[in-house]
mmCIF file of C-alpha atoms and ligand atoms in Angstrom:
data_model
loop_
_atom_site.group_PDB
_atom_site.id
_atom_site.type_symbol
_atom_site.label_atom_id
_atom_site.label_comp_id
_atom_site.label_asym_id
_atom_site.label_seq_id
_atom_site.Cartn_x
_atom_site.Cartn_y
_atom_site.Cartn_z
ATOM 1 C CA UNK A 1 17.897 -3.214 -16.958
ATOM 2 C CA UNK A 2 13.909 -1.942 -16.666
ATOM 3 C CA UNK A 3 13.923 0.810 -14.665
ATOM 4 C CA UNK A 4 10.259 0.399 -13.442
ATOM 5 C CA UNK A 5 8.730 4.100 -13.492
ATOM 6 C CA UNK A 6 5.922 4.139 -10.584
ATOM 7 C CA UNK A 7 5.015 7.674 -11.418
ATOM 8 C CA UNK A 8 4.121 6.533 -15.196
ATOM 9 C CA UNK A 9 2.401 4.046 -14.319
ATOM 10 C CA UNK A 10 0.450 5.474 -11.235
ATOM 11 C CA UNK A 11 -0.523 8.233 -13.347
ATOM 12 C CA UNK A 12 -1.742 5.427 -15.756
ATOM 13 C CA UNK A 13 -3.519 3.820 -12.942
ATOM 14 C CA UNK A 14 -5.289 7.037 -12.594
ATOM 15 C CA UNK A 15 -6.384 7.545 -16.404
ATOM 16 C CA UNK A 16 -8.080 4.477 -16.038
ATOM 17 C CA UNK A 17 -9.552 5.349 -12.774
ATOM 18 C CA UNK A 18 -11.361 8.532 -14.083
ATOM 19 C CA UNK A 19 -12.424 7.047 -16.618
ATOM 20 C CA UNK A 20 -14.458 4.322 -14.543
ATOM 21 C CA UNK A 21 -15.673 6.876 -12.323
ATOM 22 C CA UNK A 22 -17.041 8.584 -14.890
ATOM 23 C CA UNK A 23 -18.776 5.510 -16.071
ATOM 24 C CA UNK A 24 -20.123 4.780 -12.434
ATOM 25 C CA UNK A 25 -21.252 8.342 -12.270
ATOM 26 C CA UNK A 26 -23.569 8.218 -15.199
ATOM 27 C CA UNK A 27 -24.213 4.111 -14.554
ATOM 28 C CA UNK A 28 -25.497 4.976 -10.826
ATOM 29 C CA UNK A 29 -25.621 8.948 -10.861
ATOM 30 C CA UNK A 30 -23.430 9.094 -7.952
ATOM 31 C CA UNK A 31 -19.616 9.303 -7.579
ATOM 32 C CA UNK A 32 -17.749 6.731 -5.308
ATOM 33 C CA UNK A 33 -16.239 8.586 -1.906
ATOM 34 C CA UNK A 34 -13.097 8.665 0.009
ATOM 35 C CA UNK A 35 -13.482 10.094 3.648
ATOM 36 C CA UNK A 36 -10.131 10.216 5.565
ATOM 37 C CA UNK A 37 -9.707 11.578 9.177
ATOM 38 C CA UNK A 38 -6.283 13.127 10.045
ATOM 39 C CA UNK A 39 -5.684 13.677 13.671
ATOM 40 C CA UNK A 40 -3.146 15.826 15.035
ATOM 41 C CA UNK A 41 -0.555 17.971 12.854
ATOM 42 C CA UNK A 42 2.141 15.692 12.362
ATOM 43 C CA UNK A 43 4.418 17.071 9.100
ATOM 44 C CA UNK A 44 4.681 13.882 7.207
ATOM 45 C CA UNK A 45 0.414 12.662 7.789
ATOM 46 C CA UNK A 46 -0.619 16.747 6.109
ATOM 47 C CA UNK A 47 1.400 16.034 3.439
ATOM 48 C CA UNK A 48 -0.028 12.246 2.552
ATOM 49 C CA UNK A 49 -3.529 12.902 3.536
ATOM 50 C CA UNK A 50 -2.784 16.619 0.801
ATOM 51 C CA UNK A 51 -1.458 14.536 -1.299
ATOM 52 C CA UNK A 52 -4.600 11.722 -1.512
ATOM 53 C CA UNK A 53 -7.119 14.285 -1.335
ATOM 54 C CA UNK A 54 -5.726 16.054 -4.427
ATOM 55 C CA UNK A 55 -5.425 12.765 -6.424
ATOM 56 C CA UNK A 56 -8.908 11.711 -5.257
ATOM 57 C CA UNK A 57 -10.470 15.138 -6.860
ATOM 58 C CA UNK A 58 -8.189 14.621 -9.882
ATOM 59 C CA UNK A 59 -10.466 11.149 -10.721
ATOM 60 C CA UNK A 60 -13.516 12.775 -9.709
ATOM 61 C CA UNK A 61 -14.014 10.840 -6.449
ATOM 62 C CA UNK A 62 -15.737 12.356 -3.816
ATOM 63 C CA UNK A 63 -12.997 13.445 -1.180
ATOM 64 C CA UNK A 64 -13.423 14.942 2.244
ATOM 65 C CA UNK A 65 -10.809 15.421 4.935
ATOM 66 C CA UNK A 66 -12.040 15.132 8.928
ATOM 67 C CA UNK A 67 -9.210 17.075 10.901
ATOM 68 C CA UNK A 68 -9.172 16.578 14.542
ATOM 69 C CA UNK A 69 -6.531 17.830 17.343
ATOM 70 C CA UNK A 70 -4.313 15.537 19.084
ATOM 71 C CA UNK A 71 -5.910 16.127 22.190
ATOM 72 C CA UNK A 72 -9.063 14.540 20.735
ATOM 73 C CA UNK A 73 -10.582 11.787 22.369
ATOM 74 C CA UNK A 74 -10.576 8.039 21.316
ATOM 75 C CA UNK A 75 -14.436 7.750 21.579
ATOM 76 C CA UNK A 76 -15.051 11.231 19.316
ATOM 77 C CA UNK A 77 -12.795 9.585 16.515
ATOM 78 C CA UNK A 78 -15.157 5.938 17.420
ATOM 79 C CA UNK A 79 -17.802 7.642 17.021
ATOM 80 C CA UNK A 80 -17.561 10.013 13.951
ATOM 81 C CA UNK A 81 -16.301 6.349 12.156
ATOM 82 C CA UNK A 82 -20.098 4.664 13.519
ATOM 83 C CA UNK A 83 -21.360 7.568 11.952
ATOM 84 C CA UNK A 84 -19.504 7.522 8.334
ATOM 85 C CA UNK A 85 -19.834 3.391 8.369
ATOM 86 C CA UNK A 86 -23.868 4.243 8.012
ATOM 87 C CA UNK A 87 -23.197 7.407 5.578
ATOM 88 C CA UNK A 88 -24.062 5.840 1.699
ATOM 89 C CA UNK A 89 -22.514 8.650 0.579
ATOM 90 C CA UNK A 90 -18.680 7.215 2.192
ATOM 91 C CA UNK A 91 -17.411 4.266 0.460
ATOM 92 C CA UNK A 92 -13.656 4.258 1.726
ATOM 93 C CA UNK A 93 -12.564 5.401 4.989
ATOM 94 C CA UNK A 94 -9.194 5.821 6.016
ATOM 95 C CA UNK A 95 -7.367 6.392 9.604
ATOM 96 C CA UNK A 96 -4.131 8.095 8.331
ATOM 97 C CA UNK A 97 -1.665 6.712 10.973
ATOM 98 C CA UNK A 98 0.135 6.982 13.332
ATOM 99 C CA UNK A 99 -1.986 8.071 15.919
ATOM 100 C CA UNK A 100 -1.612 9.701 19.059
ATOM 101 C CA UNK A 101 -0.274 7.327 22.287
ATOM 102 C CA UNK A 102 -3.647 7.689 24.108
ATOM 103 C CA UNK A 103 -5.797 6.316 20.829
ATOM 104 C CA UNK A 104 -5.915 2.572 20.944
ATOM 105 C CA UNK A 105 -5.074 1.642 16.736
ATOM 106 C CA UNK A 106 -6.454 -1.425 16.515
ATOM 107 C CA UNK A 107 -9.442 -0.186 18.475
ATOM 108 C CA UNK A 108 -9.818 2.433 15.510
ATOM 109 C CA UNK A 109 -9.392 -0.358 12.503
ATOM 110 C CA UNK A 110 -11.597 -2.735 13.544
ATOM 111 C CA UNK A 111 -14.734 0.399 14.348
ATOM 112 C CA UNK A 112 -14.115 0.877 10.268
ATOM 113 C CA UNK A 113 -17.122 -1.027 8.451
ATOM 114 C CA UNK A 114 -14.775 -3.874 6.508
ATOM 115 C CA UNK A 115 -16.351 -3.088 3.373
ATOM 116 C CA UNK A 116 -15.343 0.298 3.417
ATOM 117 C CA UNK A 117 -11.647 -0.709 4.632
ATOM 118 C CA UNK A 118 -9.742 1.014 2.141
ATOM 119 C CA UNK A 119 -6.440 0.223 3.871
ATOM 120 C CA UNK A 120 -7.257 -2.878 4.198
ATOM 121 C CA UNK A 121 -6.507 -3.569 7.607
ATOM 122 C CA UNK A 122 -9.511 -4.833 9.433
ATOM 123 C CA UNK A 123 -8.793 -8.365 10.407
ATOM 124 C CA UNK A 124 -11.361 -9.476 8.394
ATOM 125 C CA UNK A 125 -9.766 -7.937 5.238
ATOM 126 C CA UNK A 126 -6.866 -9.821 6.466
ATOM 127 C CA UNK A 127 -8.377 -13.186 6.750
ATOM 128 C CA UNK A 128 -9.876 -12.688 3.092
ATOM 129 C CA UNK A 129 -6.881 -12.035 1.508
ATOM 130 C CA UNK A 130 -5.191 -14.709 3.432
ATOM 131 C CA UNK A 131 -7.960 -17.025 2.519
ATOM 132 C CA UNK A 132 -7.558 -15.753 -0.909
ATOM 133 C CA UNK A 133 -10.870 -14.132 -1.149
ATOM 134 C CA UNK A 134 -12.071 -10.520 -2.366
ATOM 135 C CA UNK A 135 -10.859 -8.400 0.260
ATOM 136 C CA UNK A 136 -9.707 -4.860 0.693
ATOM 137 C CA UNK A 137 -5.792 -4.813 -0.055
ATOM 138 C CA UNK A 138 -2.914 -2.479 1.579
ATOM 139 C CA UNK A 139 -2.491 0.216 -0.570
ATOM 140 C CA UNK A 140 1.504 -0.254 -0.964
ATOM 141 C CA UNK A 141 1.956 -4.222 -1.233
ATOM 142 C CA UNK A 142 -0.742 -3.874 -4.057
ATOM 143 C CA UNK A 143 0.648 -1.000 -5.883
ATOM 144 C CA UNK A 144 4.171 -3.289 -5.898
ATOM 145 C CA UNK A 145 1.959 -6.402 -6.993
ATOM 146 C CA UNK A 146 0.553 -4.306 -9.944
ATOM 147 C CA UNK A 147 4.530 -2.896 -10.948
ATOM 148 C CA UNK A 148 5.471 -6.608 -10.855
ATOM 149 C CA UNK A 149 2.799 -7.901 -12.972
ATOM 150 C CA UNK A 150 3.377 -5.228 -15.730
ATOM 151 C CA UNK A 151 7.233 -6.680 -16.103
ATOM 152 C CA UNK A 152 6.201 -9.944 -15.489
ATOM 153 C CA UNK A 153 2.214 -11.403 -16.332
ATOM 154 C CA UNK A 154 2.915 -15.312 -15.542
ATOM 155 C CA UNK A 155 4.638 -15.704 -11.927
ATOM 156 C CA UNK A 156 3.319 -19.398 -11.599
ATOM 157 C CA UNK A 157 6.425 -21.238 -10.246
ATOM 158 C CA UNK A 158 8.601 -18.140 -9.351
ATOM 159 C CA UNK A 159 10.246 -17.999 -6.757
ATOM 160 C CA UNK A 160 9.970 -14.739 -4.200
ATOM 161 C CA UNK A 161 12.001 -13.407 -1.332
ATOM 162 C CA UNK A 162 9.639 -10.900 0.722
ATOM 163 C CA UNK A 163 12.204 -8.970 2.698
ATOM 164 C CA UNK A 164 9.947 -7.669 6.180
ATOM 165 C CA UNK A 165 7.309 -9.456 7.866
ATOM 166 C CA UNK A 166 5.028 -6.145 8.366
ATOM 167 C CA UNK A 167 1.123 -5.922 8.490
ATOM 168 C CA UNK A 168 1.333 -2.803 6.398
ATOM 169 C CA UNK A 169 3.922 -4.266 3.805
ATOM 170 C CA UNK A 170 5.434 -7.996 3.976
ATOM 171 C CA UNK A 171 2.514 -9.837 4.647
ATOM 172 C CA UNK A 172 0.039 -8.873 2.447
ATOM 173 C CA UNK A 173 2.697 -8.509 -0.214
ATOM 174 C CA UNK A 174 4.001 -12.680 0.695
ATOM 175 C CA UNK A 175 0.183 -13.616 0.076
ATOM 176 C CA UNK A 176 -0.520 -11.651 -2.776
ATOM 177 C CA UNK A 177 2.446 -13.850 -4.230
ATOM 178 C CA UNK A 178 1.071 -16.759 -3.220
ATOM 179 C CA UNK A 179 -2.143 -16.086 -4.521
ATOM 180 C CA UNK A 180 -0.079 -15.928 -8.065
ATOM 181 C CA UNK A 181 1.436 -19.602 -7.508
ATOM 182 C CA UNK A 182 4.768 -17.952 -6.398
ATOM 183 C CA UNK A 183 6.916 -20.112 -4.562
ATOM 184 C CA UNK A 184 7.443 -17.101 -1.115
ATOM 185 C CA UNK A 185 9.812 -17.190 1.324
ATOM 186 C CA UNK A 186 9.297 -14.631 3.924
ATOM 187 C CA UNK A 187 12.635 -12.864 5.630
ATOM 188 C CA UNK A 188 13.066 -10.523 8.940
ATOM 189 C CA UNK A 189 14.970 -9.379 11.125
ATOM 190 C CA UNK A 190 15.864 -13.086 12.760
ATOM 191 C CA UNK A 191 16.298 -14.329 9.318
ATOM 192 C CA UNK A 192 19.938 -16.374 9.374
ATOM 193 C CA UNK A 193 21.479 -15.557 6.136
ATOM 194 C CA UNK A 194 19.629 -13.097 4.085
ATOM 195 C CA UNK A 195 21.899 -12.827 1.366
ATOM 196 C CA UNK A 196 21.383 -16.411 0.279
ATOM 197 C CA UNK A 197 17.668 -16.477 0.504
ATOM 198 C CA UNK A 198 17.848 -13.608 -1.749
ATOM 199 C CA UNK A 199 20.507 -15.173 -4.189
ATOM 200 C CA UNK A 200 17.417 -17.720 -5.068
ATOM 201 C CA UNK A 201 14.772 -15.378 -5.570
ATOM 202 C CA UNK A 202 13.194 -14.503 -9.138
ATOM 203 C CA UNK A 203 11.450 -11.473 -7.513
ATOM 204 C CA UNK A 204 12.760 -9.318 -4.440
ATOM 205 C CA UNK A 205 10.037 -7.319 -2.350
ATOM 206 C CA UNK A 206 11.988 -5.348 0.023
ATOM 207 C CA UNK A 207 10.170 -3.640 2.641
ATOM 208 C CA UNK A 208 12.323 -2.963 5.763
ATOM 209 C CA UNK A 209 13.234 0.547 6.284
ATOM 210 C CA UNK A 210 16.988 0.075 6.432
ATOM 211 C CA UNK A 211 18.717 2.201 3.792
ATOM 212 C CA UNK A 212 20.712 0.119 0.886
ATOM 213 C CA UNK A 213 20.236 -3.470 3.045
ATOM 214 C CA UNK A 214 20.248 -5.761 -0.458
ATOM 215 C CA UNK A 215 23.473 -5.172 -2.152
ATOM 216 C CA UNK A 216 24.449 -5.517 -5.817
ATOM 217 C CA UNK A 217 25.989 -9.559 -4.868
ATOM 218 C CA UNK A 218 22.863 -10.770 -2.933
ATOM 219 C CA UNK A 219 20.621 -10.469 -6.394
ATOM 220 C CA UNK A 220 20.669 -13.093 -9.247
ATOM 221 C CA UNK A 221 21.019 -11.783 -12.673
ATOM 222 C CA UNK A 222 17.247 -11.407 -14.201
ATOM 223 C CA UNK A 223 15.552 -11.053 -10.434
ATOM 224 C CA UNK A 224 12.709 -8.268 -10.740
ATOM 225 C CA UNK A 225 13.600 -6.152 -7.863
ATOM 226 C CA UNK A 226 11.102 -4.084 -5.738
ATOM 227 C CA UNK A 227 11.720 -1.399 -3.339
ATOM 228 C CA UNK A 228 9.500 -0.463 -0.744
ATOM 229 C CA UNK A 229 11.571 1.704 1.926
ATOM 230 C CA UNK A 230 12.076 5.483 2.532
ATOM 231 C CA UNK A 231 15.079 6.297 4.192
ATOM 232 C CA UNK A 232 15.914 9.349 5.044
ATOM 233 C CA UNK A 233 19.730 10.307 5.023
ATOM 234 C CA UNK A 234 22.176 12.239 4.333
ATOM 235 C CA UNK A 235 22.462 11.648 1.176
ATOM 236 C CA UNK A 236 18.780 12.270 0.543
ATOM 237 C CA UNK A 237 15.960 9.743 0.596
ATOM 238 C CA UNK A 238 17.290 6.296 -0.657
ATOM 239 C CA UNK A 239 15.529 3.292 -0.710
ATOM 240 C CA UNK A 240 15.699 -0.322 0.951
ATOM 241 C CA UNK A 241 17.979 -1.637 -2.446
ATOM 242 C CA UNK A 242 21.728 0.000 -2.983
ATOM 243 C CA UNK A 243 20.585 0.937 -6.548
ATOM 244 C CA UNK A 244 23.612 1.548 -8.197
ATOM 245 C CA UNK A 245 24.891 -2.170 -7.254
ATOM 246 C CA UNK A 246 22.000 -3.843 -7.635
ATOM 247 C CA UNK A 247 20.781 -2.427 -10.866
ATOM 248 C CA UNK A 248 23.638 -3.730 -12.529
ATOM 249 C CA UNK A 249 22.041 -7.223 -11.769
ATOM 250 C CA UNK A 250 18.419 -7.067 -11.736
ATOM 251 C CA UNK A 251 16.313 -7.368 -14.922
ATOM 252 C CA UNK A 252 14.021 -4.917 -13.465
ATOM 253 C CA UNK A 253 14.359 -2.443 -10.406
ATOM 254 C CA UNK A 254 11.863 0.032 -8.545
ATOM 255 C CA UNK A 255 13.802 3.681 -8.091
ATOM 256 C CA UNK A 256 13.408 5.695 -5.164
ATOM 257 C CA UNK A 257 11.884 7.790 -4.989
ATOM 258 C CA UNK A 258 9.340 7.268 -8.324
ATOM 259 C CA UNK A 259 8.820 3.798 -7.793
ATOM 260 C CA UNK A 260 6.365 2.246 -5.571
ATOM 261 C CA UNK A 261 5.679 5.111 -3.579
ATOM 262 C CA UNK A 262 3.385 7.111 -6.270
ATOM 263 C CA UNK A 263 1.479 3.640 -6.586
ATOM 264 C CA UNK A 264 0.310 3.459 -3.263
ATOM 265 C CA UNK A 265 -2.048 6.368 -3.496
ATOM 266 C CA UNK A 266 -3.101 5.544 -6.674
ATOM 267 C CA UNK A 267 -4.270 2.085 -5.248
ATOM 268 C CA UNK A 268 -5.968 4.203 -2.647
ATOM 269 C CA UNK A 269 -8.287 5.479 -4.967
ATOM 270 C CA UNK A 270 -8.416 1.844 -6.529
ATOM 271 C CA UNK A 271 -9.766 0.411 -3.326
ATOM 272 C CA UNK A 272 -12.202 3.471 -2.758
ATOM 273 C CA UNK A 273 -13.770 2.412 -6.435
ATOM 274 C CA UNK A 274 -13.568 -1.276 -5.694
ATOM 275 C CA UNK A 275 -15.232 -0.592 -2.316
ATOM 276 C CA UNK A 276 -18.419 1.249 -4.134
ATOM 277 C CA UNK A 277 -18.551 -1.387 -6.947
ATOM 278 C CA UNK A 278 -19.428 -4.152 -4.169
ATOM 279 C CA UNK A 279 -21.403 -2.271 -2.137
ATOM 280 C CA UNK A 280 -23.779 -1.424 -5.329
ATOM 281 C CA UNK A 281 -24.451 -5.078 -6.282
HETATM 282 P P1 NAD B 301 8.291 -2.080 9.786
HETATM 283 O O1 NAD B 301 9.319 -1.396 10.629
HETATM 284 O O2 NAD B 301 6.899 -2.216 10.284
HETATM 285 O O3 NAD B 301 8.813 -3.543 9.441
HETATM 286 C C1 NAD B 301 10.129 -3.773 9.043
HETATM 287 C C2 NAD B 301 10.351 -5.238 8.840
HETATM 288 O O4 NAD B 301 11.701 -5.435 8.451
HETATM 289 C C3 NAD B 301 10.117 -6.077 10.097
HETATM 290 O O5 NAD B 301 9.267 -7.149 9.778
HETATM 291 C C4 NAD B 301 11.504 -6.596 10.485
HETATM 292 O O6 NAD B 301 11.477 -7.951 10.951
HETATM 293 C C5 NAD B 301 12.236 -6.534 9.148
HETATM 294 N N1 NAD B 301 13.674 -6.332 9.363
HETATM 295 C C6 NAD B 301 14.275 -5.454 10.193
HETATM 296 N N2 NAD B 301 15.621 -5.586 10.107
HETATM 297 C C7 NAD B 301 15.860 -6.560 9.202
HETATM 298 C C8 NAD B 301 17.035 -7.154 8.687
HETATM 299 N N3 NAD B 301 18.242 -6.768 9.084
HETATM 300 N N4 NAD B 301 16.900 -8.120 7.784
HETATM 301 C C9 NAD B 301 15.662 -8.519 7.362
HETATM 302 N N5 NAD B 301 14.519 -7.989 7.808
HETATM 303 C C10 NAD B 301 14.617 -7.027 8.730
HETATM 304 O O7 NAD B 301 8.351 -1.337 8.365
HETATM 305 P P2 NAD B 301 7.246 -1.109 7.222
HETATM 306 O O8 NAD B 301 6.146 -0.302 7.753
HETATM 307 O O9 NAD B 301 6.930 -2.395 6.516
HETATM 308 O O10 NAD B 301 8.100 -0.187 6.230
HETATM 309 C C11 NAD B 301 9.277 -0.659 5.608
HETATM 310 C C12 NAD B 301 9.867 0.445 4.762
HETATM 311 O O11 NAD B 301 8.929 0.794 3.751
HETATM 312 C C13 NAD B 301 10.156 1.753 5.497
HETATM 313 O O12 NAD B 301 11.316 2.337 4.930
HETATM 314 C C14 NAD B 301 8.947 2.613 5.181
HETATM 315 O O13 NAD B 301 9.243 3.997 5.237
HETATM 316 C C15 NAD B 301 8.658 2.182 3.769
HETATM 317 N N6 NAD B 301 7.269 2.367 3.327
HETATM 318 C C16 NAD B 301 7.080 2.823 2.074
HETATM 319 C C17 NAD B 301 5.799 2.978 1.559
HETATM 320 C C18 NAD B 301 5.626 3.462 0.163
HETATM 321 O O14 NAD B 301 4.546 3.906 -0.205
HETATM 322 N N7 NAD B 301 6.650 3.351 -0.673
HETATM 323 C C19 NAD B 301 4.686 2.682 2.357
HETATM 324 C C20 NAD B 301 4.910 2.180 3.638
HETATM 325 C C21 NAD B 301 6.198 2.016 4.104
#
């Protein structure tokens, strides 16, 4: 079995990444930028929006961090994104989420420019990726594309059980696979019998947030298995897959933590260069 190691190849992703930077620095004699806003001083948000920040100096992007209270107001938060959607110096701007109950979300997607979407969830990054053309794409579905591709280049014909209908994971994910010629089936939580939808799949994308749902018996020998969740327990964080079964299976298999998780920022920073690229032609 391939253990698939997300760190290694995040950190990969990144090499690369600096090194393009560096190239668009003395191309264009500017760096691209990633502005995020964090609002409010939930644990979990400090530590993501540390953690990007820190990986967005380590390429050489431009990083900044806009903190604001929880008490702050929807239009101060519409506002300051009016105001970075005109900056040249911002090419990515990202919400972290969630926000607080009086702070309309979609509201605060759709004020961010789409071309600086680097979360890629302003409907009209949706549509494009739906449509299958460039778009912005959700950091975590495409950090799972890129792990699948690097175990498996040709996925014409495959067939590819997306586990969670979510904006932020299943859906992109389902279309990314279509956009490869995968044959996708899409499963939630209405789904009849999820074991045998899985029992046909080549590739598993599980993204559900229910600790150890696909068991060892509901995965084909030779599937390429992907784990999205984070589940806290007492046993420690564990994933969407029961890894011990299932990796006695799979041909390939995402650990958690170290598998897709350290891709997702490092897709972040992906989308941030992508986003200056177009908006320089
Ligand atoms: P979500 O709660 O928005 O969506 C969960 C989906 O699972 C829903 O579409 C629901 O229909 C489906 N579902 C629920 N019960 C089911 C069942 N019994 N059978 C089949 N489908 C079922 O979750 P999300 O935001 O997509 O996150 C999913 C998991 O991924 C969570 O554990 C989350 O913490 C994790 N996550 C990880 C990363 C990362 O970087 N690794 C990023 C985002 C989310």
């Amino acid at each position: 079995m391939i253990l698939i190691n997300g760190k290694k190849a995040a950190a990969e992703l990144r090499a690369e990444l600096k090194e393009e930077v560096a190239e668009l620095k003395s191309k264009h004699n500017k760096v691209p930028g990633l502005t995020v806003i964090l609002i409010g001083d939930l644990t979990p948000s400090q530590i993501y929006v540390r953690n990007k920040e820190k990986s967005a100096n380590e390429v050489g992007l431009k990083s900044e961090v806009i903190k604001y209270p929880d008490s702050v107001e929807e239009k101060t938060v519409l506002e300051k994104i009016q105001e970075l959607n005109s900056d040249e110096t911002v090419s990515g701007i990202l919400v972290q989420l969630p926000l607080p109950k009086h702070i309309d979300k979609q509201k605060v997607i759709e004020a961010i420019d789409p071309s600086k979407d680097v979360d890629g969830f302003h409907p009209m990054n949706v549509g494009n990726l739906s449509s299958g053309y460039e778009s912005s794409i959700p950091c975590t579905p495409l950090g799972c594309y890129l792990l699948i591709k690097k175990i498996e280049p040709n996925l014409s014909g495959k067939k590819a059980v997306v586990v969670g209908r979510s904006n932020l994971n299943g859906k992109p994910m389902t279309q990314l696979l279509l956009k490869e010629n995968c044959t996708v089936t899409i499963t939630h939580s209405k789904t009849k019998d999820l074991k045998a939808e899985c029992l046909e799949a080549d590739i598993i994308v599980a993204a559900v947030g229910i600790p150890e749902l696909v068991r060892g018996d509901w995965v084909k020998k030779d599937a390429i298995v992907i784990d999205v969740g984070i589940n806290k327990t007492d046993n420690g964080i564990v994933g969407d897959v029961h890894f011990d079964e299932v990796s006695k299976n799979a041909k390939a298999l995402t650990p958690v933590p170290g598998g897709v998780g350290p891709m997702t920022i490092a897709c972040l920073l992906k989308n941030t260069i992508d986003c200056f690229k177009r908006s320089q032609i």
